[in-house]
PDB file of C-alpha atoms in Angstrom:
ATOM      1  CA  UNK A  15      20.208   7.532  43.649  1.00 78.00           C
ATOM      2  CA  UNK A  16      24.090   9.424  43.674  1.00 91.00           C
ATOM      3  CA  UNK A  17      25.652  10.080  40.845  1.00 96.00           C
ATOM      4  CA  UNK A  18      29.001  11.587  40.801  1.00 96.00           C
ATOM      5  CA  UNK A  19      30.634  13.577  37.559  1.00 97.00           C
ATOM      6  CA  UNK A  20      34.305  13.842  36.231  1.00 96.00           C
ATOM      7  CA  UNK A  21      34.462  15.932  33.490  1.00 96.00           C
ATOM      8  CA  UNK A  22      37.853  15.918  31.214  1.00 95.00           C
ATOM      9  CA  UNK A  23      38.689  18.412  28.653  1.00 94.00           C
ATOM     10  CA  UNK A  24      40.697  15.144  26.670  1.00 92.00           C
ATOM     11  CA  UNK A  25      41.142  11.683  27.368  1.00 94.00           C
ATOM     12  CA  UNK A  26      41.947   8.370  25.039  1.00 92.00           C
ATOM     13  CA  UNK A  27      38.632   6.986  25.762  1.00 92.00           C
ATOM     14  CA  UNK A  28      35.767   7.538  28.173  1.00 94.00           C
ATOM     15  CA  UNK A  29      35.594   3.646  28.398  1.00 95.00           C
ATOM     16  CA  UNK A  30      39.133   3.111  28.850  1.00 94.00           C
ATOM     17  CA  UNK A  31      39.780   6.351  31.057  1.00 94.00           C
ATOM     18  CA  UNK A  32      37.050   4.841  33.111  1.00 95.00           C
ATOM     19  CA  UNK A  33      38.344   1.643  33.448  1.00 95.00           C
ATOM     20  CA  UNK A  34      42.609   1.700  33.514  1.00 95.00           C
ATOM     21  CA  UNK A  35      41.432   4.749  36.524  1.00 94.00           C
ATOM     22  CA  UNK A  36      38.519   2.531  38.520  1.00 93.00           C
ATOM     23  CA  UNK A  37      40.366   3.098  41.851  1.00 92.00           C
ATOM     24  CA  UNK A  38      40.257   6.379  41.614  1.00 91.00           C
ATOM     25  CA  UNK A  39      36.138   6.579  41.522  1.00 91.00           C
ATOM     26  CA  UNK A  40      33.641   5.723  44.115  1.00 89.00           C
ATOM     27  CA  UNK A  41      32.368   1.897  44.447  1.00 90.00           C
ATOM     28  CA  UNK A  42      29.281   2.489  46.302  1.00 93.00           C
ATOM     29  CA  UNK A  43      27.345   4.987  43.638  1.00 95.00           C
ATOM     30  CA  UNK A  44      27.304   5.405  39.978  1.00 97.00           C
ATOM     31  CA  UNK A  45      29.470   7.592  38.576  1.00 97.00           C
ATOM     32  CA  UNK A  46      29.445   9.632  35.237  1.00 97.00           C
ATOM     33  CA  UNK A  47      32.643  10.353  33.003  1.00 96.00           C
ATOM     34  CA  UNK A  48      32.867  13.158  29.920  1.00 96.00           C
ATOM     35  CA  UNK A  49      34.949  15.005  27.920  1.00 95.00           C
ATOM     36  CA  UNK A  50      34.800  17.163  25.050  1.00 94.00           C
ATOM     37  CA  UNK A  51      36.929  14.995  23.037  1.00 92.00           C
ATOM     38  CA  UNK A  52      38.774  11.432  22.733  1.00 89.00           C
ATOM     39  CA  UNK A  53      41.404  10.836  20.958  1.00 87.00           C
ATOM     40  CA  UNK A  54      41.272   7.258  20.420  1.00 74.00           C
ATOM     41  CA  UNK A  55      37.679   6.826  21.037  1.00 71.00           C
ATOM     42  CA  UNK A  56      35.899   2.904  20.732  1.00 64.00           C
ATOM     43  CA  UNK A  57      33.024   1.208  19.857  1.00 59.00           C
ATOM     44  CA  UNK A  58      32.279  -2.746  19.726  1.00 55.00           C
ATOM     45  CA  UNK A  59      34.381  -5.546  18.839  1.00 51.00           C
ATOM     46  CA  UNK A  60      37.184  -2.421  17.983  1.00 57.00           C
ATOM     47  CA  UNK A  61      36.015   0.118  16.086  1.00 63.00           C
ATOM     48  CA  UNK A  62      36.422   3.525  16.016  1.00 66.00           C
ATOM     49  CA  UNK A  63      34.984   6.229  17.620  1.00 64.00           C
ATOM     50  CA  UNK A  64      35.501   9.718  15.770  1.00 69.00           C
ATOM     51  CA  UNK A  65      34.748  12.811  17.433  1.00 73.00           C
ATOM     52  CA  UNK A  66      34.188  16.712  16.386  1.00 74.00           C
ATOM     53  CA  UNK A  67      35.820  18.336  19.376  1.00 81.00           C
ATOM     54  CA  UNK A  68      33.202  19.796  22.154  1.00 87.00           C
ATOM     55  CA  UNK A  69      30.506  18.917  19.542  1.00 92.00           C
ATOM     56  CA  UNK A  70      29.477  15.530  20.938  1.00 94.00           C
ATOM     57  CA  UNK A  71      28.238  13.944  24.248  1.00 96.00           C
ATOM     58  CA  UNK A  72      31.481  11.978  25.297  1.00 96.00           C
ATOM     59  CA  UNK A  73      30.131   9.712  28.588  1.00 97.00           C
ATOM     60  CA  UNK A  74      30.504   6.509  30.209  1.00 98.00           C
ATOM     61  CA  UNK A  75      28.837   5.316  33.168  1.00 98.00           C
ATOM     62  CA  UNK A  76      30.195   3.363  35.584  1.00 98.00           C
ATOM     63  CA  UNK A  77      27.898   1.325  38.282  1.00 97.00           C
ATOM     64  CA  UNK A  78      28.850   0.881  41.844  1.00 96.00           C
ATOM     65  CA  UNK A  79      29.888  -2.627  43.029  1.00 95.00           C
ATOM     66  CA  UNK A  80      27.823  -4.752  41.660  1.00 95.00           C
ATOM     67  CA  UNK A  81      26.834  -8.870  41.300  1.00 95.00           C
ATOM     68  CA  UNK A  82      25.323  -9.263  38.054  1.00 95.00           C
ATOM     69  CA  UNK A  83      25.370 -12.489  35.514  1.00 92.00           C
ATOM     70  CA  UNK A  84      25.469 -12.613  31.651  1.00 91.00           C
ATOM     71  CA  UNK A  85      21.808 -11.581  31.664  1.00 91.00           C
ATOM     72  CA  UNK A  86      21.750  -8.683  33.824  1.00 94.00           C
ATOM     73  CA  UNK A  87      24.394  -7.060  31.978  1.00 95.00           C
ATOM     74  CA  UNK A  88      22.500  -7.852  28.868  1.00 95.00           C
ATOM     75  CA  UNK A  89      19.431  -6.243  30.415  1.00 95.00           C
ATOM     76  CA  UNK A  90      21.331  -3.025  30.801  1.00 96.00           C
ATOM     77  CA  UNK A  91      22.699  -2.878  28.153  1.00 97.00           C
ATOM     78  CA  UNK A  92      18.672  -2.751  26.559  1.00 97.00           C
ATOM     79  CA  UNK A  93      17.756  -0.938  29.410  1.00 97.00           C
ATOM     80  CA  UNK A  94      20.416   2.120  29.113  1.00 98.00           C
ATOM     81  CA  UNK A  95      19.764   1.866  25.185  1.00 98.00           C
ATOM     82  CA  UNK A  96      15.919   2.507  25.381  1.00 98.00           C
ATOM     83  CA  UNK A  97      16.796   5.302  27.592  1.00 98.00           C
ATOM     84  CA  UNK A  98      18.841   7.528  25.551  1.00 98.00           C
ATOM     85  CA  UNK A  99      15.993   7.136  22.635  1.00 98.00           C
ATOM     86  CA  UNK A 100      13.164   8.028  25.096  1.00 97.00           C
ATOM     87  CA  UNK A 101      15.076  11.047  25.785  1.00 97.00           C
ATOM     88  CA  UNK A 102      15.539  11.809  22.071  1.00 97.00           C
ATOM     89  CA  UNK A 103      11.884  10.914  21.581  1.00 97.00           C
ATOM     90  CA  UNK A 104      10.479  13.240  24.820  1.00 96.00           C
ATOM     91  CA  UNK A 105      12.602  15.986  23.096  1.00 95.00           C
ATOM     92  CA  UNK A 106      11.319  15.504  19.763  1.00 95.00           C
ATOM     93  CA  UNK A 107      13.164  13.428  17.629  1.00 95.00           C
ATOM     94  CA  UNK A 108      12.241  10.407  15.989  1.00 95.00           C
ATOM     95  CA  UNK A 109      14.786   8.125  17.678  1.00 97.00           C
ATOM     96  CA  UNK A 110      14.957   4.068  17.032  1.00 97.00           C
ATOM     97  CA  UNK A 111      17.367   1.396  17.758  1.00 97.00           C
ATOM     98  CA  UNK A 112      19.593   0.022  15.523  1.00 96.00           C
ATOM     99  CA  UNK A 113      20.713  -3.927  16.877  1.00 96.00           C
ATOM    100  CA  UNK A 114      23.433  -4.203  18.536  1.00 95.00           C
ATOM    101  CA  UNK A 115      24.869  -0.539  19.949  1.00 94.00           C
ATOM    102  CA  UNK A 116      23.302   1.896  17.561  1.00 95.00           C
ATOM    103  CA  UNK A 117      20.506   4.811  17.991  1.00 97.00           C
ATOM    104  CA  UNK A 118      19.395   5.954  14.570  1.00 96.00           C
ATOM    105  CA  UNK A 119      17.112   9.449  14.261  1.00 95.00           C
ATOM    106  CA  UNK A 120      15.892   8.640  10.626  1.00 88.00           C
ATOM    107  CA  UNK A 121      18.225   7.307   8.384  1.00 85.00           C
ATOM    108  CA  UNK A 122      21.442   8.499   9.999  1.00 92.00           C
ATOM    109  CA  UNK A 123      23.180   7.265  13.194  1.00 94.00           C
ATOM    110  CA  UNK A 124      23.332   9.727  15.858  1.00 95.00           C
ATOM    111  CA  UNK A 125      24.854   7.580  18.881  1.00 96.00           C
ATOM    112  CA  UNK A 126      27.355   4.777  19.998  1.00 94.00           C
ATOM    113  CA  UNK A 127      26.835   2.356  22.917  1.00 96.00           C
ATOM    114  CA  UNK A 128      29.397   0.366  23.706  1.00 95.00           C
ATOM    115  CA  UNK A 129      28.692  -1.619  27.288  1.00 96.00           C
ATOM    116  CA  UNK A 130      31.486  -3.480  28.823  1.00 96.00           C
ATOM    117  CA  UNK A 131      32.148  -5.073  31.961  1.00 95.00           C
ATOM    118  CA  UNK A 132      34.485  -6.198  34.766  1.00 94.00           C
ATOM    119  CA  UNK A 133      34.530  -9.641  36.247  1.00 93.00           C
ATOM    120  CA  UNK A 134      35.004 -11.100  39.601  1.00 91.00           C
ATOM    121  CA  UNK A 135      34.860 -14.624  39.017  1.00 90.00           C
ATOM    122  CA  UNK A 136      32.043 -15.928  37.496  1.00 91.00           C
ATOM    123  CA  UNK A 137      30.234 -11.892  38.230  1.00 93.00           C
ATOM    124  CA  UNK A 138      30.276  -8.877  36.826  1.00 95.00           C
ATOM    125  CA  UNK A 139      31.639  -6.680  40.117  1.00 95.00           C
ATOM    126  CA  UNK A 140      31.522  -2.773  37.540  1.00 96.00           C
ATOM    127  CA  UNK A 141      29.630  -2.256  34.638  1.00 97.00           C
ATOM    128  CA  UNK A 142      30.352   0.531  31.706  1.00 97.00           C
ATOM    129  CA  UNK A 143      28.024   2.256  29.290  1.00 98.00           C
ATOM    130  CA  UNK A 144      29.687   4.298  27.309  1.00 97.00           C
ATOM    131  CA  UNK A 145      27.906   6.672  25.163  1.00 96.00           C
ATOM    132  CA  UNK A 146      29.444   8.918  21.905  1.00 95.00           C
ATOM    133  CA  UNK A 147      25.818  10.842  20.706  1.00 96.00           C
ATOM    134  CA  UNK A 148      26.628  13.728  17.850  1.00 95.00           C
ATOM    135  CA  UNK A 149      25.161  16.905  19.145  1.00 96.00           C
ATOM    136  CA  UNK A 150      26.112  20.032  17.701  1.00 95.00           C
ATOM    137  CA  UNK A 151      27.911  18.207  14.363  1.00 91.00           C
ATOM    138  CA  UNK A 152      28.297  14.744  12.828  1.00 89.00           C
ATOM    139  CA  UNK A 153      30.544  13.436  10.283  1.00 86.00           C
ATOM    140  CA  UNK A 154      28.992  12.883   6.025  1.00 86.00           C
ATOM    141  CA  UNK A 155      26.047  10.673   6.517  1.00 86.00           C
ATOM    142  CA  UNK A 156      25.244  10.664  10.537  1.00 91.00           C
ATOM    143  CA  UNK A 157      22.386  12.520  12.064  1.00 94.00           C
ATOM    144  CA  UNK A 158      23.317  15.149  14.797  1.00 94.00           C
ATOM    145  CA  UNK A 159      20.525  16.847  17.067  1.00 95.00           C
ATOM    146  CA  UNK A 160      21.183  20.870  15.825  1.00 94.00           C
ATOM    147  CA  UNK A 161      23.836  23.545  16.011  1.00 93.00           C
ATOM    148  CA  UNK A 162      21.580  25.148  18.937  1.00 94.00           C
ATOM    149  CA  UNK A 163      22.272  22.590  21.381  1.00 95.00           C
ATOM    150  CA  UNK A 164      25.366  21.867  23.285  1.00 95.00           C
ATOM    151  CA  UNK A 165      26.567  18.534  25.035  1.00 95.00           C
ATOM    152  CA  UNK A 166      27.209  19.537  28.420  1.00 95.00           C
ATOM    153  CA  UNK A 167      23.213  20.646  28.275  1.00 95.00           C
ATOM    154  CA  UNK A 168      22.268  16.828  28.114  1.00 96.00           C
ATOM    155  CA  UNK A 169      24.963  15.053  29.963  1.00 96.00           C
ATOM    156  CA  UNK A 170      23.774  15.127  33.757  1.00 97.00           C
ATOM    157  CA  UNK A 171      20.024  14.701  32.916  1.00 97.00           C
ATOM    158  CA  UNK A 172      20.647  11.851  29.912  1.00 97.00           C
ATOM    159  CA  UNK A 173      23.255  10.135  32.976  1.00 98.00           C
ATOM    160  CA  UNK A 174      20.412   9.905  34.962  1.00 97.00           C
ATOM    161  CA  UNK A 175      17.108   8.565  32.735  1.00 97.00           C
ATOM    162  CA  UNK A 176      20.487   6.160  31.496  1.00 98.00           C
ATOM    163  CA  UNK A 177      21.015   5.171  35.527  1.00 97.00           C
ATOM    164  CA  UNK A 178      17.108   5.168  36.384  1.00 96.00           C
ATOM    165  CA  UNK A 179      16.270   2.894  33.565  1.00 96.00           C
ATOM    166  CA  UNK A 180      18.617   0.425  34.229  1.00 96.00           C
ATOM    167  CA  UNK A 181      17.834  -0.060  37.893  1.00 95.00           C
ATOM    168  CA  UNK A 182      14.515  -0.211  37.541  1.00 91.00           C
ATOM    169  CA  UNK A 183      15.078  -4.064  35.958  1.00 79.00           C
ATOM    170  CA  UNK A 184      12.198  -4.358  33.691  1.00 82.00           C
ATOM    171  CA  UNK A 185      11.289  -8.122  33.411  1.00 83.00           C
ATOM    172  CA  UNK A 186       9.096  -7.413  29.466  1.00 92.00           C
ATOM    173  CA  UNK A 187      12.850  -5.132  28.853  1.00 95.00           C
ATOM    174  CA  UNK A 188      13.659  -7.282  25.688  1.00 95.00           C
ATOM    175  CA  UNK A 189      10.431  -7.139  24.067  1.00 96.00           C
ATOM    176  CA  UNK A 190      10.197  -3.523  24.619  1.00 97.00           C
ATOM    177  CA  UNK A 191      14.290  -3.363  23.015  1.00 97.00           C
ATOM    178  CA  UNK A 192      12.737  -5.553  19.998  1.00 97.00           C
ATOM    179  CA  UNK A 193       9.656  -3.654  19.312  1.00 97.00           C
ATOM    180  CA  UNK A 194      11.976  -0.401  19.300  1.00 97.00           C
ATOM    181  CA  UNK A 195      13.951  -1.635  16.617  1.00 97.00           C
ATOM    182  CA  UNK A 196      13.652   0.481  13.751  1.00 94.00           C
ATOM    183  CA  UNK A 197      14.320  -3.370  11.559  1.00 94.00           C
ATOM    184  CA  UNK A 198      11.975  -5.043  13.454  1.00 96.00           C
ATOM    185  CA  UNK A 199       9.162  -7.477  11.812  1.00 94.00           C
ATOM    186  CA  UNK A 200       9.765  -6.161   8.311  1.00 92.00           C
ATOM    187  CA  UNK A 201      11.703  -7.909   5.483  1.00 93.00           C
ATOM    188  CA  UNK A 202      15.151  -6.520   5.220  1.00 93.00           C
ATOM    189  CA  UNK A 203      18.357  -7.130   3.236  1.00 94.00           C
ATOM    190  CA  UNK A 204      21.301  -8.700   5.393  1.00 96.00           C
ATOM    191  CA  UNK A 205      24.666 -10.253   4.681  1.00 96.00           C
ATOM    192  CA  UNK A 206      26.154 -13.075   6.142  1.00 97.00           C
ATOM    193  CA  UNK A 207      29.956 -11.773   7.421  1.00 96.00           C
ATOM    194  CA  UNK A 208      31.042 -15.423   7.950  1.00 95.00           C
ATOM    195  CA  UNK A 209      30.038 -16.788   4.290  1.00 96.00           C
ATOM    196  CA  UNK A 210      29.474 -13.310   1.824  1.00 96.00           C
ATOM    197  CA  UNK A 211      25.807 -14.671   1.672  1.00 96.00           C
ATOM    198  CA  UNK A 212      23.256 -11.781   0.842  1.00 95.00           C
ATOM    199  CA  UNK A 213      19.583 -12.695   1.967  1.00 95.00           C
ATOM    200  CA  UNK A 214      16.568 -11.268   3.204  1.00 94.00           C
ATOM    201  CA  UNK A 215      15.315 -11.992   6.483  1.00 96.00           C
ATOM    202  CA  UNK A 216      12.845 -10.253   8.687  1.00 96.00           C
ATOM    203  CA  UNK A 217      13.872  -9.357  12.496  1.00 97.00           C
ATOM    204  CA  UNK A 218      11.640 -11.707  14.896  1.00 97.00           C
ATOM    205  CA  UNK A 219      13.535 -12.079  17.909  1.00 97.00           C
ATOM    206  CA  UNK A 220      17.056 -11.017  20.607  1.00 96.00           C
ATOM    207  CA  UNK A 221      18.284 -13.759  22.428  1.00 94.00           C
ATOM    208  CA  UNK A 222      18.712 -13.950  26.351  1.00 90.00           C
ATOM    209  CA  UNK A 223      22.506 -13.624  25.583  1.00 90.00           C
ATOM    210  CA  UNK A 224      21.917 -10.457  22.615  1.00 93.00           C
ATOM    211  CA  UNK A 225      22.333 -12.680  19.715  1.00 96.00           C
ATOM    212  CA  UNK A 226      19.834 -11.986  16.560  1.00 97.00           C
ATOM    213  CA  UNK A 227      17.554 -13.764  15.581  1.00 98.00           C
ATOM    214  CA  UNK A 228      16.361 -13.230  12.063  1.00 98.00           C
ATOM    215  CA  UNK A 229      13.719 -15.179  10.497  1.00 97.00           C
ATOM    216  CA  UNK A 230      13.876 -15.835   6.314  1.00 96.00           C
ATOM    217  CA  UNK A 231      11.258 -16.113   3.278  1.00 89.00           C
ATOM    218  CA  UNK A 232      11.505 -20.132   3.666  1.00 93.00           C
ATOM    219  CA  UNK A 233      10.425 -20.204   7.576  1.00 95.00           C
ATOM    220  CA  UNK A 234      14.268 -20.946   9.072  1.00 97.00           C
ATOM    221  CA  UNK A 235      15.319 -18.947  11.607  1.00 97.00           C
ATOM    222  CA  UNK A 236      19.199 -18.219  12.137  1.00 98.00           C
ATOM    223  CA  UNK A 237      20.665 -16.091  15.345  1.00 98.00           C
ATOM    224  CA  UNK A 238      24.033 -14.043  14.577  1.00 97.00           C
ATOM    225  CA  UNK A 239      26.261 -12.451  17.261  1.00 95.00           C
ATOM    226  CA  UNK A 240      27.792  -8.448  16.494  1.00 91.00           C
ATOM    227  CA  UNK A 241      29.313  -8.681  13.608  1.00 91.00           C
ATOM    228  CA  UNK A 242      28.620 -12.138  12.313  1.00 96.00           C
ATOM    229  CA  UNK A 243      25.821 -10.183  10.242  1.00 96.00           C
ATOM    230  CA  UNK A 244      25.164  -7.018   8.458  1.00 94.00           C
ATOM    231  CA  UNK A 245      22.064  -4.721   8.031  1.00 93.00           C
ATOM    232  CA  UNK A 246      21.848  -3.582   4.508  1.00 91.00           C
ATOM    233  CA  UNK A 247      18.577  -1.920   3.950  1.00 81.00           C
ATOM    234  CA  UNK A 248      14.893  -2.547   4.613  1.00 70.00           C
ATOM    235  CA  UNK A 249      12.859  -1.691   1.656  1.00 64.00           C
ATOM    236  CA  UNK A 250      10.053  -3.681   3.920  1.00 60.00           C
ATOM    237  CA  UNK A 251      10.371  -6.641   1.376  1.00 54.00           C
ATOM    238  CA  UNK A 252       7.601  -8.709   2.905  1.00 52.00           C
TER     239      UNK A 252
END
């Protein structure tokens, strides 16, 4: 397995660095793009990104040429997401997932994933995992790892647990991403985005296409796409 590294001291985005510049990378390995900071950095469905200059892990993966469906991209999406918490984890921390593109150590966020991808047709011909993980600092309210560390110690050996898992196409992937939860099988509080509705639901199941499936007091089950639903707290209800 090749990796190659570009390391910026600025860019907009990893993600979008990585994608308006595609011709300029190789298309037969992976490749790994950082910097110290963004200035307009992204997560899902358009959010924000905010950084604290040289104090975070600023990445984005891209995969060599590539023929993957809806699924497969799905897959490594779970795939590259249990990866960065198994790092955490084999360094110490207790790291869980948070469903969709969260990593949580405790109660605070510590990392972004936002995956996207490129089409050819009805493929995906380059995939892109983007990470933003708070290292050294983290704003009011998100977990960082310590002062002591520094990003650029993390970035080549996290790119390559990220690039390992996600070839290594686990078929029991999703069940592994759903037990890692840190929501999963306990009664949380949730809010419908579509209606306002607050009710409490416990996490039983991710669909084939990343869709959540939540399961309520009363036995129905209802799936929600990113941001269709929110995750209030989990106060392990029932």
């Amino acid at each position: 397995m090749e990796i190659k590294y570009h390391h910026f001291s600025n860019v907009d985005s990893t993600n979008s660095f990585a994608r308006r510049e595609l011709n300029s990378f190789s298309d037969d390995c992976w490749t790994a793009i950082s910097s110290d900071t963004q200035t307009k950095g992204r997560g899902q469905n358009g959010s924000d990104w905010v950084d604290s200059p040289s104090d975070s892990l600023l990445m984005t993966i891209i995969s060599p040429e590539i023929k993957w469906d809806n699924s497969k991209i799905m897959n490594a999406h779970m795939s590259g997401s249990l990866a960065i918490m198994n790092f955490l984890v084999n360094h110490g921390f207790n790291a869980r997932l948070k469903w969709p593109n969260d990593v949580y150590i405790g109660s605070g966020k510590i990392a972004g994933i936002l995956s996207e991808a490129s089409w050819q047709g009805d493929f995906c011909n380059r995939f892109f995992f983007g990470l933003g993980m708070n290292v050294r600092n983290a704003p009011d309210g998100y977990s960082f790892l310590g002062s002591n560390y520094l990003p650029e110690q993390f970035r080549i050996p996290l790119a390559e647990v990220i690039v390992n898992q996600i070839i290594i196409e686990k078929k029991d992937i999703r069940s592994i991403y759903e037990r890692s939860l840190f929501h999963w099988n306990i009664g949380c509080d949730w809010k419908d985005l579509s209606t306002g509705e607050l009710f409490q639901a416990k996490t039983t199941g991710v669909c084939a296409d990343g869709r959540l499936e939540l399961t309520l007091l009363s036995g129905e089950v209802r799936t929600f796409a990113n941001k269709e639903v929110m995750f209030l707290n989990s106060n392990k209800i029932f």
